[in-house]
Amino acid sequence: MTATGTTARIPLDPPRTLLTRAVDWYSRRTFGATLTPAAAMGHHPRLLVTQLRHERALARWDRLDPTLKSLAVMSAAVTVGCSWCVDFGWWVTSQEGVDPAKLRAVPAWRESDALTDLERRVVEYAEAMSTTPMGVTDGMVAALRRDLDDAALVELTTMVAVENARARTNSALGLHSQGFRDRCELPARA
């Protein structure tokens, strides 16, 4: 697994095992490129397998509206400052049909009129969860509970936490945008 044009803090050429070759093949076939986080994780096969299972399980969660989930994840990635997550997240969510105007609104959500009131509250909550110290308030949660049931609120919270882990891991390892968003029909703005 290799990737070019990165300034990663870890080599992106893990040992060529059956696992890393299979992940590389799947990644290139599915996403058109080797995902640099997978290449980095290839140095720790058990971790890589655990992460793959985890991501697969996350993809099956369905208690939260997909657009709300995408906006929350994008907000967390933007707040943490993970260019890889923003890049890949933009591409994935645009492939899933999320309105690009909503994605563009995330970095400047306070000034944008592209988001509904609920979407604004979700983005605000994800941003507050992603700051240090965390800025979540009782009022934020109460406002979300007006529109989300408990299962959706827990899923939202967990997805933001998961994106924080992804974003902080990628950023710490020096993984940067791979140009996925460049494949979208709309120009990057975040």
Tab-separated table of N, CA and C in Angstrom, residues 43-142:
chain	number	residue	atom	x	y	z
A	43	HIS	N	0.389	-1.287	9.360
A	43	HIS	CA	1.527	-1.631	10.214
A	43	HIS	C	1.094	-2.401	11.461
A	44	HIS	N	-0.210	-2.402	11.744
A	44	HIS	CA	-0.752	-3.080	12.927
A	44	HIS	C	-1.973	-3.875	12.461
A	45	PRO	N	-1.761	-5.078	11.937
A	45	PRO	CA	-2.850	-5.839	11.318
A	45	PRO	C	-4.086	-6.040	12.198
A	46	ARG	N	-3.898	-6.322	13.480
A	46	ARG	CA	-5.071	-6.516	14.337
A	46	ARG	C	-5.880	-5.233	14.471
A	47	LEU	N	-5.194	-4.122	14.567
A	47	LEU	CA	-5.875	-2.836	14.622
A	47	LEU	C	-6.619	-2.577	13.319
A	48	LEU	N	-5.994	-2.859	12.196
A	48	LEU	CA	-6.622	-2.661	10.892
A	48	LEU	C	-7.906	-3.480	10.782
A	49	VAL	N	-7.847	-4.745	11.163
A	49	VAL	CA	-9.037	-5.601	11.099
A	49	VAL	C	-10.124	-5.075	12.024
A	50	THR	N	-9.751	-4.671	13.221
A	50	THR	CA	-10.727	-4.114	14.163
A	50	THR	C	-11.375	-2.865	13.588
A	51	GLN	N	-10.575	-1.992	12.994
A	51	GLN	CA	-11.115	-0.755	12.414
A	51	GLN	C	-12.046	-1.050	11.240
A	52	LEU	N	-11.674	-2.003	10.403
A	52	LEU	CA	-12.537	-2.368	9.275
A	52	LEU	C	-13.890	-2.882	9.771
A	53	ARG	N	-13.869	-3.731	10.778
A	53	ARG	CA	-15.125	-4.239	11.354
A	53	ARG	C	-15.943	-3.110	11.957
A	54	HIS	N	-15.262	-2.226	12.661
A	54	HIS	CA	-15.938	-1.095	13.284
A	54	HIS	C	-16.625	-0.214	12.240
A	55	GLU	N	-15.893	0.130	11.184
A	55	GLU	CA	-16.468	0.979	10.133
A	55	GLU	C	-17.656	0.291	9.456
A	56	ARG	N	-17.548	-1.006	9.288
A	56	ARG	CA	-18.654	-1.760	8.679
A	56	ARG	C	-19.893	-1.729	9.566
A	57	ALA	N	-19.698	-1.862	10.861
A	57	ALA	CA	-20.821	-1.796	11.807
A	57	ALA	C	-21.430	-0.394	11.825
A	58	LEU	N	-20.596	0.631	11.819
A	58	LEU	CA	-21.094	2.012	11.811
A	58	LEU	C	-21.976	2.271	10.600
A	59	ALA	N	-21.604	1.723	9.474
A	59	ALA	CA	-22.351	1.950	8.233
A	59	ALA	C	-23.775	1.392	8.308
A	60	ARG	N	-24.012	0.480	9.223
A	60	ARG	CA	-25.354	-0.110	9.346
A	60	ARG	C	-26.258	0.638	10.321
A	61	TRP	N	-25.717	1.575	11.059
A	61	TRP	CA	-26.550	2.333	11.994
A	61	TRP	C	-27.536	3.179	11.200
A	62	ASP	N	-28.782	3.233	11.664
A	62	ASP	CA	-29.805	3.920	10.862
A	62	ASP	C	-30.847	4.676	11.675
A	63	ARG	N	-30.565	5.020	12.894
A	63	ARG	CA	-31.544	5.737	13.701
A	63	ARG	C	-31.504	7.247	13.481
A	64	LEU	N	-30.436	7.731	12.897
A	64	LEU	CA	-30.273	9.155	12.633
A	64	LEU	C	-30.380	9.399	11.138
A	65	ASP	N	-31.080	10.441	10.767
A	65	ASP	CA	-31.211	10.822	9.358
A	65	ASP	C	-29.812	10.927	8.731
A	66	PRO	N	-29.623	10.328	7.548
A	66	PRO	CA	-28.288	10.328	6.922
A	66	PRO	C	-27.705	11.722	6.672
A	67	THR	N	-28.535	12.680	6.322
A	67	THR	CA	-28.013	14.033	6.112
A	67	THR	C	-27.528	14.631	7.422
A	68	LEU	N	-28.287	14.434	8.491
A	68	LEU	CA	-27.853	14.940	9.791
A	68	LEU	C	-26.536	14.282	10.207
A	69	LYS	N	-26.440	12.983	9.975
A	69	LYS	CA	-25.214	12.262	10.319
A	69	LYS	C	-24.038	12.814	9.517
A	70	SER	N	-24.229	13.040	8.231
A	70	SER	CA	-23.153	13.558	7.381
A	70	SER	C	-22.731	14.954	7.806
A	71	LEU	N	-23.696	15.797	8.140
A	71	LEU	CA	-23.371	17.158	8.574
A	71	LEU	C	-22.612	17.141	9.896
A	72	ALA	N	-23.005	16.258	10.798
A	72	ALA	CA	-22.321	16.157	12.094
A	72	ALA	C	-20.887	15.687	11.910
A	73	VAL	N	-20.699	14.668	11.087
A	73	VAL	CA	-19.359	14.141	10.842
A	73	VAL	C	-18.489	15.203	10.167
A	74	MET	N	-19.042	15.908	9.200
A	74	MET	CA	-18.286	16.961	8.511
A	74	MET	C	-17.940	18.084	9.486
A	75	SER	N	-18.870	18.445	10.352
A	75	SER	CA	-18.600	19.491	11.338
A	75	SER	C	-17.454	19.095	12.258
A	76	ALA	N	-17.450	17.852	12.709
A	76	ALA	CA	-16.368	17.380	13.577
A	76	ALA	C	-15.037	17.429	12.837
A	77	ALA	N	-15.018	16.971	11.603
A	77	ALA	CA	-13.773	16.961	10.818
A	77	ALA	C	-13.251	18.379	10.587
A	78	VAL	N	-14.154	19.301	10.272
A	78	VAL	CA	-13.759	20.695	10.057
A	78	VAL	C	-13.231	21.302	11.353
A	79	THR	N	-13.917	21.043	12.453
A	79	THR	CA	-13.515	21.611	13.736
A	79	THR	C	-12.149	21.105	14.174
A	80	VAL	N	-11.905	19.812	14.029
A	80	VAL	CA	-10.607	19.237	14.397
A	80	VAL	C	-9.531	19.685	13.404
A	81	GLY	N	-9.928	19.915	12.151
A	81	GLY	CA	-8.978	20.364	11.139
A	81	GLY	C	-8.318	19.236	10.383
A	82	CYS	N	-9.039	18.147	10.180
A	82	CYS	CA	-8.494	17.003	9.452
A	82	CYS	C	-8.825	17.133	7.963
A	83	SER	N	-7.840	17.526	7.176
A	83	SER	CA	-8.099	17.708	5.744
A	83	SER	C	-8.441	16.383	5.070
A	84	TRP	N	-7.863	15.275	5.553
A	84	TRP	CA	-8.191	13.972	4.959
A	84	TRP	C	-9.663	13.661	5.183
A	85	CYS	N	-10.138	13.874	6.389
A	85	CYS	CA	-11.532	13.565	6.718
A	85	CYS	C	-12.511	14.460	5.947
A	86	VAL	N	-12.190	15.733	5.832
A	86	VAL	CA	-13.054	16.643	5.088
A	86	VAL	C	-13.096	16.226	3.620
A	87	ASP	N	-11.948	15.950	3.061
A	87	ASP	CA	-11.828	15.544	1.656
A	87	ASP	C	-12.625	14.261	1.382
A	88	PHE	N	-12.341	13.218	2.130
A	88	PHE	CA	-12.998	11.929	1.911
A	88	PHE	C	-14.476	12.016	2.285
A	89	GLY	N	-14.775	12.694	3.394
A	89	GLY	CA	-16.169	12.846	3.821
A	89	GLY	C	-17.015	13.573	2.787
A	90	TRP	N	-16.446	14.598	2.180
A	90	TRP	CA	-17.160	15.333	1.130
A	90	TRP	C	-17.498	14.388	-0.022
A	91	TRP	N	-16.493	13.633	-0.455
A	91	TRP	CA	-16.679	12.724	-1.578
A	91	TRP	C	-17.726	11.654	-1.256
A	92	VAL	N	-17.603	11.023	-0.092
A	92	VAL	CA	-18.537	9.956	0.286
A	92	VAL	C	-19.956	10.493	0.389
A	93	THR	N	-20.137	11.606	1.082
A	93	THR	CA	-21.497	12.115	1.275
A	93	THR	C	-22.095	12.641	-0.025
A	94	SER	N	-21.265	13.186	-0.895
A	94	SER	CA	-21.822	13.619	-2.185
A	94	SER	C	-22.237	12.419	-3.019
A	95	GLN	N	-21.504	11.301	-2.888
A	95	GLN	CA	-21.886	10.067	-3.584
A	95	GLN	C	-23.206	9.522	-3.034
A	96	GLU	N	-23.467	9.784	-1.753
A	96	GLU	CA	-24.685	9.300	-1.110
A	96	GLU	C	-25.871	10.231	-1.318
A	97	GLY	N	-25.665	11.337	-2.003
A	97	GLY	CA	-26.772	12.216	-2.348
A	97	GLY	C	-27.042	13.358	-1.387
A	98	VAL	N	-26.130	13.631	-0.469
A	98	VAL	CA	-26.319	14.772	0.426
A	98	VAL	C	-26.159	16.051	-0.399
A	99	ASP	N	-27.023	16.995	-0.172
A	99	ASP	CA	-27.010	18.265	-0.894
A	99	ASP	C	-25.661	18.966	-0.696
A	100	PRO	N	-24.908	19.182	-1.769
A	100	PRO	CA	-23.591	19.837	-1.645
A	100	PRO	C	-23.662	21.225	-1.011
A	101	ALA	N	-24.770	21.921	-1.187
A	101	ALA	CA	-24.897	23.250	-0.576
A	101	ALA	C	-24.864	23.142	0.949
A	102	LYS	N	-25.416	22.078	1.469
A	102	LYS	CA	-25.391	21.868	2.919
A	102	LYS	C	-23.973	21.567	3.387
A	103	LEU	N	-23.249	20.764	2.629
A	103	LEU	CA	-21.863	20.457	2.994
A	103	LEU	C	-21.003	21.716	2.963
A	104	ARG	N	-21.201	22.533	1.933
A	104	ARG	CA	-20.447	23.789	1.828
A	104	ARG	C	-20.754	24.722	2.992
A	105	ALA	N	-21.957	24.600	3.550
A	105	ALA	CA	-22.378	25.494	4.626
A	105	ALA	C	-21.734	25.165	5.971
A	106	VAL	N	-21.209	23.972	6.123
A	106	VAL	CA	-20.725	23.549	7.442
A	106	VAL	C	-19.663	24.480	8.026
A	107	PRO	N	-18.603	24.825	7.315
A	107	PRO	CA	-17.585	25.679	7.944
A	107	PRO	C	-18.104	27.048	8.373
A	108	ALA	N	-19.108	27.553	7.694
A	108	ALA	CA	-19.665	28.874	8.017
A	108	ALA	C	-21.144	28.744	8.366
A	109	TRP	N	-21.489	27.737	9.141
A	109	TRP	CA	-22.893	27.419	9.410
A	109	TRP	C	-23.648	28.557	10.082
A	110	ARG	N	-22.990	29.387	10.844
A	110	ARG	CA	-23.678	30.481	11.538
A	110	ARG	C	-24.214	31.523	10.553
A	111	GLU	N	-23.505	31.700	9.434
A	111	GLU	CA	-23.902	32.715	8.462
A	111	GLU	C	-24.721	32.153	7.300
A	112	SER	N	-24.772	30.855	7.180
A	112	SER	CA	-25.403	30.229	6.020
A	112	SER	C	-26.895	30.052	6.220
A	113	ASP	N	-27.630	30.228	5.128
A	113	ASP	CA	-29.073	29.944	5.187
A	113	ASP	C	-29.399	28.634	4.462
A	114	ALA	N	-28.380	27.823	4.177
A	114	ALA	CA	-28.587	26.553	3.488
A	114	ALA	C	-29.056	25.448	4.433
A	115	LEU	N	-28.925	25.673	5.735
A	115	LEU	CA	-29.269	24.647	6.711
A	115	LEU	C	-30.589	24.955	7.405
A	116	THR	N	-31.314	23.898	7.728
A	116	THR	CA	-32.531	24.054	8.528
A	116	THR	C	-32.134	24.322	9.976
A	117	ASP	N	-33.100	24.678	10.797
A	117	ASP	CA	-32.834	24.922	12.209
A	117	ASP	C	-32.256	23.669	12.873
A	118	LEU	N	-32.841	22.508	12.603
A	118	LEU	CA	-32.338	21.267	13.181
A	118	LEU	C	-30.916	20.984	12.698
A	119	GLU	N	-30.657	21.175	11.423
A	119	GLU	CA	-29.312	20.946	10.887
A	119	GLU	C	-28.294	21.871	11.561
A	120	ARG	N	-28.678	23.109	11.806
A	120	ARG	CA	-27.791	24.051	12.506
A	120	ARG	C	-27.480	23.557	13.915
A	121	ARG	N	-28.512	23.072	14.596
A	121	ARG	CA	-28.302	22.572	15.957
A	121	ARG	C	-27.397	21.346	15.959
A	122	VAL	N	-27.529	20.490	14.955
A	122	VAL	CA	-26.667	19.309	14.844
A	122	VAL	C	-25.223	19.734	14.594
A	123	VAL	N	-25.003	20.654	13.678
A	123	VAL	CA	-23.652	21.130	13.377
A	123	VAL	C	-23.045	21.825	14.598
A	124	GLU	N	-23.850	22.623	15.273
A	124	GLU	CA	-23.373	23.306	16.482
A	124	GLU	C	-22.968	22.288	17.553
A	125	TYR	N	-23.786	21.273	17.745
A	125	TYR	CA	-23.508	20.226	18.728
A	125	TYR	C	-22.216	19.479	18.379
A	126	ALA	N	-22.066	19.115	17.107
A	126	ALA	CA	-20.857	18.404	16.675
A	126	ALA	C	-19.627	19.283	16.870
A	127	GLU	N	-19.750	20.550	16.559
A	127	GLU	CA	-18.637	21.479	16.770
A	127	GLU	C	-18.297	21.571	18.258
A	128	ALA	N	-19.319	21.702	19.097
A	128	ALA	CA	-19.090	21.823	20.536
A	128	ALA	C	-18.467	20.553	21.115
A	129	MET	N	-18.857	19.395	20.581
A	129	MET	CA	-18.264	18.133	21.025
A	129	MET	C	-16.806	18.011	20.608
A	130	SER	N	-16.422	18.716	19.556
A	130	SER	CA	-15.098	18.546	18.951
A	130	SER	C	-14.075	19.568	19.423
A	131	THR	N	-14.479	20.455	20.293
A	131	THR	CA	-13.540	21.434	20.826
A	131	THR	C	-12.938	20.912	22.125
A	132	THR	N	-11.826	21.514	22.515
A	132	THR	CA	-11.207	21.186	23.788
A	132	THR	C	-11.031	22.488	24.551
A	133	PRO	N	-11.664	22.632	25.716
A	133	PRO	CA	-12.558	21.673	26.337
A	133	PRO	C	-13.888	21.600	25.585
A	134	MET	N	-14.569	20.492	25.789
A	134	MET	CA	-15.826	20.266	25.090
A	134	MET	C	-16.840	21.339	25.504
A	135	GLY	N	-17.590	21.832	24.527
A	135	GLY	CA	-18.510	22.934	24.775
A	135	GLY	C	-19.980	22.562	24.767
A	136	VAL	N	-20.311	21.304	24.896
A	136	VAL	CA	-21.716	20.882	24.885
A	136	VAL	C	-22.403	21.389	26.150
A	137	THR	N	-23.623	21.905	25.962
A	137	THR	CA	-24.413	22.397	27.091
A	137	THR	C	-25.707	21.607	27.214
A	138	ASP	N	-26.312	21.704	28.385
A	138	ASP	CA	-27.618	21.078	28.594
A	138	ASP	C	-28.641	21.639	27.607
A	139	GLY	N	-28.541	22.927	27.326
A	139	GLY	CA	-29.468	23.566	26.398
A	139	GLY	C	-29.366	23.000	24.985
A	140	MET	N	-28.147	22.724	24.545
A	140	MET	CA	-27.959	22.126	23.210
A	140	MET	C	-28.651	20.767	23.136
A	141	VAL	N	-28.434	19.965	24.153
A	141	VAL	CA	-29.025	18.622	24.154
A	141	VAL	C	-30.539	18.723	24.224
A	142	ALA	N	-31.059	19.594	25.057
A	142	ALA	CA	-32.515	19.762	25.168
A	142	ALA	C	-33.114	20.204	23.833
